[in-house]
């Protein structure tokens, strides 16, 4: 039994949904079908989730919503028409949206969650209706009825393993199960959405809970590539990689698969295959526990911007017991997660995602570190990028850091931070954002040009 998830572009139009039906029916083991909300149909199109966010914002601000609501309904209407479905399903969706819009607005986060989740929920209903329309034995199942349990921390929604006991029963459902991605319910029945792109998480959760033989994640590219194809020309395709490699690449910007989505599949050792809805014959990228890594130490290079560094300098810092803990506690109290902490004897840098700080927090942190830790110098710099070389084979190879550093030196850029050792599968370089692209290109040339397809 397989679980397959179809992302936004795979379910963005009637034409795409027909491809989904063809893929599902071509393999009788494709039993659970997780769907996203309709995504982009062309370059500057808007995702239904973004339309829904705008709709919810208008409603929360007590502004007119007629236009925003029409935009959402029209997307579903176009799809339903293209699939030859009656207007009935569009009415169902319209009523559902009206009910969500009429909800209490006292908790804006919850209100937003209910509207965002409607994107996948209504698309799942529509796709199930289409599957039935073409004669398939299929049904929509709501995450609440199936038991997809999540914690009650709106700012950090995670699935609870207690839900697995009920989710496993999806295996026994007759026919094909069409399941909306992106949201679950707390113990007391409150809806909560995962982070953006979270339908990948739902797919992985269901695959793990039902102990599927494979979790297929259908998207709009043939495979995961060794570097971002919008920066590097024709990067090599990765045909097999490990969970850890995918996790590291997803961390630093490989958006093809959500970085939180690997854990459930990993725990139950369910292999994941990234495939293309527009070219289902292509083998895709298989993500497994282990692979033979002798041929190529580096499997991929990722780059992501939006990092800031908190620099702290204090003479004799290395002798001061508890300095690191007290520094990190200040960040904890400001609710800021940290990414890396490279340090010297008298200084420490803490790398953070810039999205978690604002001017107020920045000023407060600097003041607190100065006063509470008696630091000699404290400042925060933004506009950093992290470039991450990833590969299970890296820990067994020598000279790799030297090769990477020389490649970066050839670009004329300076390295702000190096982090190697804590992770066995990656080597991280912090650089100025302005240098990111040229460094990525040079590193790709160093490690991949002339290499064959990886395996
Ligand atoms: N529709 C949601 C988003 O755009 C979730 C998903 O597609 O995975 O983020």
Coordinates of C-alpha atoms and ligand atoms in Angstrom, one line a residue:
X1 CA 0.0 0.0 0.0
X2 CA 1.3 3.4 -1.0
X3 CA 0.5 6.9 0.2
X4 CA 0.8 9.6 -2.4
X5 CA 0.7 13.3 -1.9
X6 CA 0.0 15.8 -4.7
X7 CA 1.3 19.3 -4.2
X8 CA -0.3 22.6 -5.1
X9 CA 0.8 22.7 -8.8
X10 CA -0.4 19.1 -9.3
X11 CA -3.9 20.0 -8.2
X12 CA -4.1 23.6 -9.5
X13 CA -6.4 23.0 -12.5
X14 CA -8.8 20.5 -14.0
X15 CA -6.1 19.4 -16.4
X16 CA -3.7 18.7 -13.6
X17 CA -6.3 16.8 -11.5
X18 CA -6.9 14.5 -14.5
X19 CA -3.2 13.7 -14.5
X20 CA -3.6 12.9 -10.8
X21 CA -6.4 10.5 -11.5
X22 CA -4.4 8.8 -14.2
X23 CA -1.4 8.4 -11.8
X24 CA -3.6 7.0 -9.0
X25 CA -5.4 4.5 -11.2
X26 CA -2.3 3.3 -12.9
X27 CA -1.2 1.6 -9.7
X28 CA -3.8 -0.2 -7.5
X29 CA -1.5 0.1 -4.5
X30 CA -1.9 3.9 -4.5
X31 CA -4.5 3.9 -1.7
X32 CA -4.3 7.1 0.3
X33 CA -4.2 10.3 -1.8
X34 CA -3.2 13.5 0.2
X35 CA -3.9 16.7 -1.6
X36 CA -2.8 20.4 -1.3
X37 CA -4.9 23.4 -2.0
X38 CA -4.9 24.5 -5.7
X39 CA -1.5 26.1 -6.3
X40 CA 0.0 28.2 -9.1
X41 CA -1.1 27.4 -12.6
X42 CA 1.5 29.7 -14.2
X43 CA 4.5 31.8 -13.0
X44 CA 2.8 34.8 -11.4
X45 CA -0.5 33.1 -10.5
X46 CA -1.6 33.1 -6.9
X47 CA -2.0 30.0 -4.7
X48 CA -5.4 29.5 -3.2
X49 CA -3.8 29.5 0.3
X50 CA -2.5 33.0 -0.4
X51 CA -6.0 34.1 -1.6
X52 CA -7.5 32.6 1.6
X53 CA -5.0 34.4 3.8
X54 CA -6.0 37.7 2.2
X55 CA -9.6 36.8 2.6
X56 CA -9.1 36.1 6.3
X57 CA -7.2 39.3 6.8
X58 CA -9.9 41.4 5.2
X59 CA -12.5 39.7 7.4
X60 CA -10.5 40.1 10.5
X61 CA -10.1 43.8 9.7
X62 CA -13.9 44.0 9.1
X63 CA -13.3 45.0 5.5
X64 CA -15.4 44.1 2.5
X65 CA -14.7 40.5 1.4
X66 CA -16.8 40.1 -1.7
X67 CA -13.9 40.3 -4.2
X68 CA -11.6 38.0 -2.2
X69 CA -14.3 35.4 -1.6
X70 CA -15.2 35.5 -5.3
X71 CA -11.6 34.9 -6.3
X72 CA -11.4 31.7 -4.2
X73 CA -14.8 30.4 -5.3
X74 CA -13.9 31.0 -8.9
X75 CA -10.8 28.9 -8.7
X76 CA -12.9 25.9 -7.6
X77 CA -15.6 26.7 -10.1
X78 CA -13.1 26.7 -13.0
X79 CA -11.7 23.3 -11.8
X80 CA -15.2 21.8 -11.3
X81 CA -16.3 22.9 -14.8
X82 CA -13.1 21.6 -16.4
X83 CA -13.7 18.2 -14.7
X84 CA -17.3 18.1 -15.8
X85 CA -18.7 18.2 -12.3
X86 CA -22.1 19.9 -11.5
X87 CA -22.4 23.3 -9.8
X88 CA -23.4 21.4 -6.7
X89 CA -19.9 20.9 -5.4
X90 CA -19.2 24.6 -5.9
X91 CA -22.2 25.4 -3.6
X92 CA -20.9 23.0 -1.0
X93 CA -17.5 24.8 -1.1
X94 CA -19.2 28.2 -1.0
X95 CA -21.3 27.3 2.0
X96 CA -18.3 25.9 3.8
X97 CA -16.4 29.1 3.3
X98 CA -19.4 31.2 4.5
X99 CA -19.5 29.1 7.7
X100 CA -15.8 29.5 8.3
X101 CA -16.1 33.3 7.7
X102 CA -18.9 33.5 10.2
X103 CA -16.8 32.1 13.0
X104 CA -15.9 34.0 16.1
X105 CA -13.0 36.4 15.4
X106 CA -11.7 36.7 19.0
X107 CA -8.9 34.4 18.3
X108 CA -7.4 35.7 15.0
X109 CA -4.8 32.9 14.7
X110 CA -7.6 30.3 15.0
X111 CA -9.8 32.2 12.6
X112 CA -6.9 32.3 10.1
X113 CA -6.2 28.6 10.5
X114 CA -9.8 27.7 9.7
X115 CA -9.7 29.7 6.5
X116 CA -6.3 28.5 5.4
X117 CA -7.2 24.9 6.0
X118 CA -10.3 25.2 3.8
X119 CA -7.9 25.3 0.8
X120 CA -7.0 21.6 1.1
X121 CA -10.2 20.6 2.7
X122 CA -12.4 21.8 -0.1
X123 CA -10.0 20.6 -2.8
X124 CA -10.0 17.1 -1.2
X125 CA -13.8 17.1 -1.4
X126 CA -13.7 18.3 -5.0
X127 CA -11.1 15.7 -6.0
X128 CA -13.0 12.9 -4.3
X129 CA -16.2 14.0 -6.1
X130 CA -14.3 13.8 -9.4
X131 CA -12.8 10.4 -8.7
X132 CA -16.4 9.1 -8.0
X133 CA -17.6 10.9 -11.2
X134 CA -15.1 8.9 -13.3
X135 CA -16.2 5.6 -11.6
X136 CA -13.6 5.2 -8.9
X137 CA -14.4 3.8 -5.5
X138 CA -13.1 6.8 -3.6
X139 CA -14.1 8.9 -0.6
X140 CA -13.0 12.1 1.2
X141 CA -12.0 11.6 4.8
X142 CA -11.7 14.4 7.2
X143 CA -8.5 14.5 9.4
X144 CA -10.8 14.9 12.5
X145 CA -12.6 11.7 11.8
X146 CA -9.4 9.9 10.9
X147 CA -7.7 11.0 14.1
X148 CA -4.9 13.2 12.9
X149 CA -4.0 14.6 16.3
X150 CA -1.8 17.7 16.8
X151 CA -0.6 19.5 19.9
X152 CA -2.2 22.7 21.1
X153 CA 0.7 25.1 20.4
X154 CA -0.5 27.3 17.6
X155 CA 2.9 28.8 17.1
X156 CA 4.5 25.3 16.7
X157 CA 2.0 22.8 15.5
X158 CA 3.3 19.2 15.6
X159 CA 1.5 15.9 15.1
X160 CA 1.1 13.7 18.2
X161 CA 2.0 10.0 17.9
X162 CA -1.1 9.0 19.9
X163 CA -3.0 9.7 16.6
X164 CA -1.4 6.8 14.9
X165 CA -3.6 4.2 16.5
X166 CA -6.6 5.6 14.7
X167 CA -4.8 6.6 11.5
X168 CA -3.7 3.1 10.9
X169 CA -7.4 2.2 10.3
X170 CA -7.2 4.1 7.0
X171 CA -5.6 1.0 5.6
X172 CA -8.9 -0.9 6.0
X173 CA -11.0 1.7 4.3
X174 CA -12.5 0.3 1.1
X175 CA -11.4 2.0 -2.1
X176 CA -9.2 5.2 -2.4
X177 CA -9.0 7.6 0.5
X178 CA -8.7 11.3 -0.5
X179 CA -7.3 13.2 2.4
X180 CA -6.7 17.0 2.8
X181 CA -3.1 17.9 3.8
X182 CA -1.9 20.8 6.0
X183 CA -4.0 20.5 9.1
X184 CA -5.0 18.3 12.1
X185 CA -7.1 18.6 15.3
X186 CA -6.1 19.0 18.9
X187 CA -7.4 16.6 21.5
X188 CA -10.4 18.9 22.2
X189 CA -11.2 19.2 18.5
X190 CA -9.6 22.5 17.6
X191 CA -8.3 22.8 14.1
X192 CA -4.6 23.7 13.7
X193 CA -2.6 24.1 10.5
X194 CA 1.1 23.1 10.0
X195 CA 3.6 25.6 8.6
X196 CA 3.3 26.6 5.0
X197 CA 3.9 23.7 2.7
X198 CA 2.7 21.4 5.4
X199 CA 0.8 18.9 3.3
X200 CA 4.1 17.1 2.9
X201 CA 3.9 16.5 6.6
X202 CA 0.4 15.1 6.4
X203 CA 1.5 12.6 3.7
X204 CA 4.5 11.5 5.7
X205 CA 2.4 11.1 8.9
X206 CA -0.2 8.9 7.1
X207 CA 2.5 6.9 5.4
X208 CA 4.2 6.3 8.8
X209 CA 1.0 5.5 10.7
X210 CA -0.2 3.1 8.1
X211 CA 3.2 1.6 7.6
X212 CA 3.0 2.2 3.9
X213 CA 5.5 0.5 1.6
X214 CA 6.3 3.9 0.0
X215 CA 5.4 7.5 0.4
X216 CA 5.3 9.2 -3.0
X217 CA 5.5 13.0 -3.0
X218 CA 4.3 14.2 -6.4
X219 CA 5.4 17.7 -7.4
X220 CA 6.4 19.5 -10.6
X221 CA 10.1 18.5 -11.0
X222 CA 11.5 15.2 -12.2
X223 CA 13.7 14.9 -9.1
X224 CA 15.7 16.7 -6.5
X225 CA 18.7 18.3 -8.1
X226 CA 22.2 18.7 -6.7
X227 CA 21.8 22.5 -6.6
X228 CA 19.1 25.1 -7.3
X229 CA 18.3 24.9 -11.0
X230 CA 17.4 28.5 -11.1
X231 CA 21.0 29.4 -10.2
X232 CA 23.0 26.6 -11.7
X233 CA 22.4 25.5 -15.3
X234 CA 21.2 21.9 -15.6
X235 CA 22.3 20.6 -12.2
X236 CA 22.7 16.8 -11.9
X237 CA 19.7 14.9 -10.7
X238 CA 20.0 13.0 -7.4
X239 CA 18.4 9.5 -7.8
X240 CA 18.9 8.3 -4.3
X241 CA 19.7 10.0 -1.0
X242 CA 19.4 9.4 2.7
X243 CA 16.8 11.0 5.1
X244 CA 19.7 12.9 6.7
X245 CA 20.9 14.3 3.4
X246 CA 17.4 15.4 2.5
X247 CA 16.9 17.0 5.9
X248 CA 20.1 19.0 5.6
X249 CA 19.3 20.2 2.1
X250 CA 15.7 21.1 3.0
X251 CA 17.1 23.1 6.0
X252 CA 19.0 25.3 3.6
X253 CA 16.4 26.0 1.0
X254 CA 15.6 22.9 -1.0
X255 CA 11.9 23.6 -1.0
X256 CA 11.0 20.6 -3.0
X257 CA 10.2 18.8 0.3
X258 CA 9.2 20.3 3.7
X259 CA 12.0 19.9 6.2
X260 CA 9.6 18.8 9.0
X261 CA 8.1 16.1 6.7
X262 CA 10.9 13.6 6.9
X263 CA 10.7 12.7 10.6
X264 CA 7.5 10.5 10.5
X265 CA 8.7 8.5 7.5
X266 CA 12.2 8.2 8.9
X267 CA 10.9 6.9 12.3
X268 CA 9.1 4.0 10.6
X269 CA 11.7 3.6 7.8
X270 CA 9.1 4.3 5.0
X271 CA 11.0 5.2 1.9
X272 CA 10.0 8.5 0.2
X273 CA 10.0 9.1 -3.5
X274 CA 9.8 12.6 -5.0
X275 CA 8.1 12.4 -8.4
X276 CA 6.7 14.6 -11.1
X277 CA 3.0 14.7 -11.8
X278 CA 3.8 16.1 -15.3
X279 CA 6.2 13.2 -16.0
X280 CA 5.3 10.3 -13.8
X281 CA 7.4 7.9 -15.9
X282 CA 10.6 9.6 -14.6
X283 CA 12.0 7.5 -11.7
X284 CA 12.3 10.6 -9.4
X285 CA 14.4 10.8 -6.2
X286 CA 14.3 8.0 -3.7
X287 CA 15.0 8.9 0.0
X288 CA 16.0 6.0 2.1
X289 CA 17.9 5.1 5.3
X290 CA 21.2 4.2 3.7
X291 CA 22.9 4.5 0.4
X292 CA 26.2 3.5 -1.1
X293 CA 28.1 6.8 -0.8
X294 CA 31.6 5.9 -2.0
X295 CA 31.3 7.4 -5.5
X296 CA 30.5 11.0 -4.6
X297 CA 31.1 12.5 -1.1
X298 CA 29.0 15.6 -1.8
X299 CA 25.5 14.9 -3.0
X300 CA 24.1 18.4 -3.0
X301 CA 24.8 22.1 -2.3
X302 CA 22.1 24.3 -0.8
X303 CA 22.1 28.0 -0.1
X304 CA 19.6 30.0 1.9
X305 CA 19.6 33.7 2.9
X306 CA 17.8 35.5 5.7
X307 CA 20.3 34.8 8.5
X308 CA 21.6 37.2 11.2
X309 CA 24.5 36.9 13.5
X310 CA 24.7 38.0 17.1
X311 CA 28.3 38.6 17.9
X312 CA 29.4 38.7 21.6
X313 CA 32.9 39.4 22.8
X314 CA 34.1 39.2 26.3
X315 CA 37.7 38.9 27.6
X316 CA 38.2 35.5 29.4
X317 CA 34.8 34.3 28.2
X318 CA 36.2 30.7 28.1
X319 CA 36.8 30.7 31.8
X320 CA 33.3 31.9 32.8
X321 CA 31.1 29.1 33.8
X322 CA 27.5 29.3 32.5
X323 CA 28.2 32.1 29.9
X324 CA 26.8 30.2 27.0
X325 CA 23.8 29.0 28.9
X326 CA 22.9 32.5 30.1
X327 CA 23.3 33.9 26.6
X328 CA 21.1 31.3 25.1
X329 CA 18.6 31.8 27.9
X330 CA 18.2 35.4 26.8
X331 CA 17.3 34.2 23.3
X332 CA 14.9 31.6 24.8
X333 CA 13.1 34.3 26.7
X334 CA 12.8 36.3 23.5
X335 CA 11.4 33.2 21.9
X336 CA 14.2 33.0 19.2
X337 CA 15.5 29.7 18.1
X338 CA 19.2 29.5 17.3
X339 CA 20.8 27.8 14.3
X340 CA 24.6 27.6 14.9
X341 CA 27.0 28.8 17.6
X342 CA 30.6 29.0 16.3
X343 CA 32.8 30.3 19.1
X344 CA 36.4 31.4 19.9
X345 CA 38.0 31.7 23.3
X346 CA 36.8 35.3 24.0
X347 CA 33.8 35.4 21.6
X348 CA 30.8 33.6 20.4
X349 CA 28.5 34.1 17.4
X350 CA 25.0 32.9 17.4
X351 CA 23.4 32.5 14.0
X352 CA 19.7 33.2 13.9
X353 CA 17.0 33.3 11.3
X354 CA 16.4 37.0 10.7
X355 CA 12.6 36.5 10.5
X356 CA 12.6 35.9 14.3
X357 CA 14.0 39.3 15.2
X358 CA 12.7 42.8 14.8
X359 CA 14.2 46.2 15.8
X360 CA 12.7 46.0 19.3
X361 CA 14.0 42.5 20.0
X362 CA 17.4 43.4 18.6
X363 CA 17.8 46.4 20.9
X364 CA 16.6 44.4 23.9
X365 CA 18.9 41.5 23.3
X366 CA 21.9 43.8 22.8
X367 CA 21.1 45.7 26.0
X368 CA 20.5 42.5 28.0
X369 CA 23.7 40.8 26.8
X370 CA 25.7 43.9 27.7
X371 CA 24.2 44.3 31.1
X372 CA 23.5 40.7 32.3
X373 CA 26.7 39.2 30.8
X374 CA 28.9 42.2 31.1
X375 CA 30.0 41.7 27.5
X376 CA 32.7 43.9 26.0
X377 CA 31.1 44.1 22.6
X378 CA 27.7 43.0 21.3
X379 CA 26.2 43.6 17.9
X380 CA 23.9 42.0 15.4
X381 CA 24.5 41.9 11.7
X382 CA 22.0 40.7 9.1
X383 CA 22.1 39.8 5.5
X384 CA 24.0 36.5 5.8
X385 CA 23.5 33.4 3.7
X386 CA 24.3 29.8 4.7
X387 CA 25.8 27.6 2.0
X388 CA 25.6 24.0 2.9
X389 CA 27.5 21.1 1.3
X390 CA 25.7 17.9 2.0
X391 CA 26.7 14.2 1.7
X392 CA 27.0 11.1 3.8
X393 CA 30.4 10.4 2.2
X394 CA 31.9 13.6 3.5
X395 CA 33.0 12.3 6.9
X396 CA 35.2 9.7 5.2
X397 CA 36.9 12.0 2.7
X398 CA 40.0 14.2 3.3
X399 CA 40.7 17.6 1.8
X400 CA 37.1 18.4 1.2
X401 CA 36.9 21.6 3.3
X402 CA 40.1 22.8 1.6
X403 CA 38.6 22.3 -1.8
X404 CA 35.4 24.1 -0.8
X405 CA 37.4 27.0 0.8
X406 CA 39.6 27.3 -2.3
X407 CA 36.6 27.4 -4.5
X408 CA 35.1 30.2 -2.4
X409 CA 38.4 32.1 -2.4
X410 CA 38.3 32.0 -6.2
X411 CA 35.2 34.1 -6.2
X412 CA 36.9 36.8 -4.1
X413 CA 34.3 36.5 -1.3
X414 CA 35.3 36.1 2.3
X415 CA 33.9 33.3 4.6
X416 CA 32.3 34.7 7.7
X417 CA 31.7 31.4 9.5
X418 CA 32.5 27.7 9.0
X419 CA 30.7 25.0 10.9
X420 CA 31.8 21.4 10.4
X421 CA 31.8 18.5 12.8
X422 CA 28.6 18.8 14.7
X423 CA 26.7 17.3 11.8
X424 CA 28.3 14.3 10.1
X425 CA 26.8 15.0 6.8
X426 CA 27.2 18.7 6.2
X427 CA 29.7 21.5 6.0
X428 CA 28.2 25.0 6.5
X429 CA 29.7 28.3 5.3
X430 CA 28.2 31.6 6.4
X431 CA 28.8 34.3 3.8
X432 CA 27.5 37.7 2.9
X433 CA 24.2 37.4 1.0
X434 CA 25.6 39.4 -1.9
X435 CA 28.2 36.6 -2.5
X436 CA 25.7 33.7 -2.3
X437 CA 25.1 33.1 -6.0
X438 CA 28.7 33.3 -7.2
X439 CA 29.8 31.0 -4.4
X440 CA 27.1 28.4 -5.1
X441 CA 28.1 28.4 -8.8
X442 CA 31.7 28.0 -8.0
X443 CA 31.2 25.2 -5.5
X444 CA 28.9 23.4 -7.9
X445 CA 31.6 23.6 -10.6
X446 CA 34.2 22.3 -8.1
X447 CA 32.2 19.3 -6.9
X448 CA 29.9 18.4 -9.8
X449 CA 31.0 19.3 -13.2
X450 CA 31.9 16.2 -15.1
X451 CA 30.2 14.0 -12.5
X452 CA 27.6 11.5 -13.7
X453 CA 24.1 11.1 -12.2
X454 CA 24.5 10.2 -8.6
X455 CA 23.3 7.1 -6.9
Ligands
LIG1 N1 -1.4 25.0 0.7 C1 -0.5 25.1 1.8 C2 0.6 26.1 1.4 O1 0.5 26.7 0.3 C3 0.1 23.8 2.2 C4 0.7 23.0 1.1 O2 0.5 23.2 0.0 O3 1.5 22.0 1.4 O4 1.5 26.4 2.1

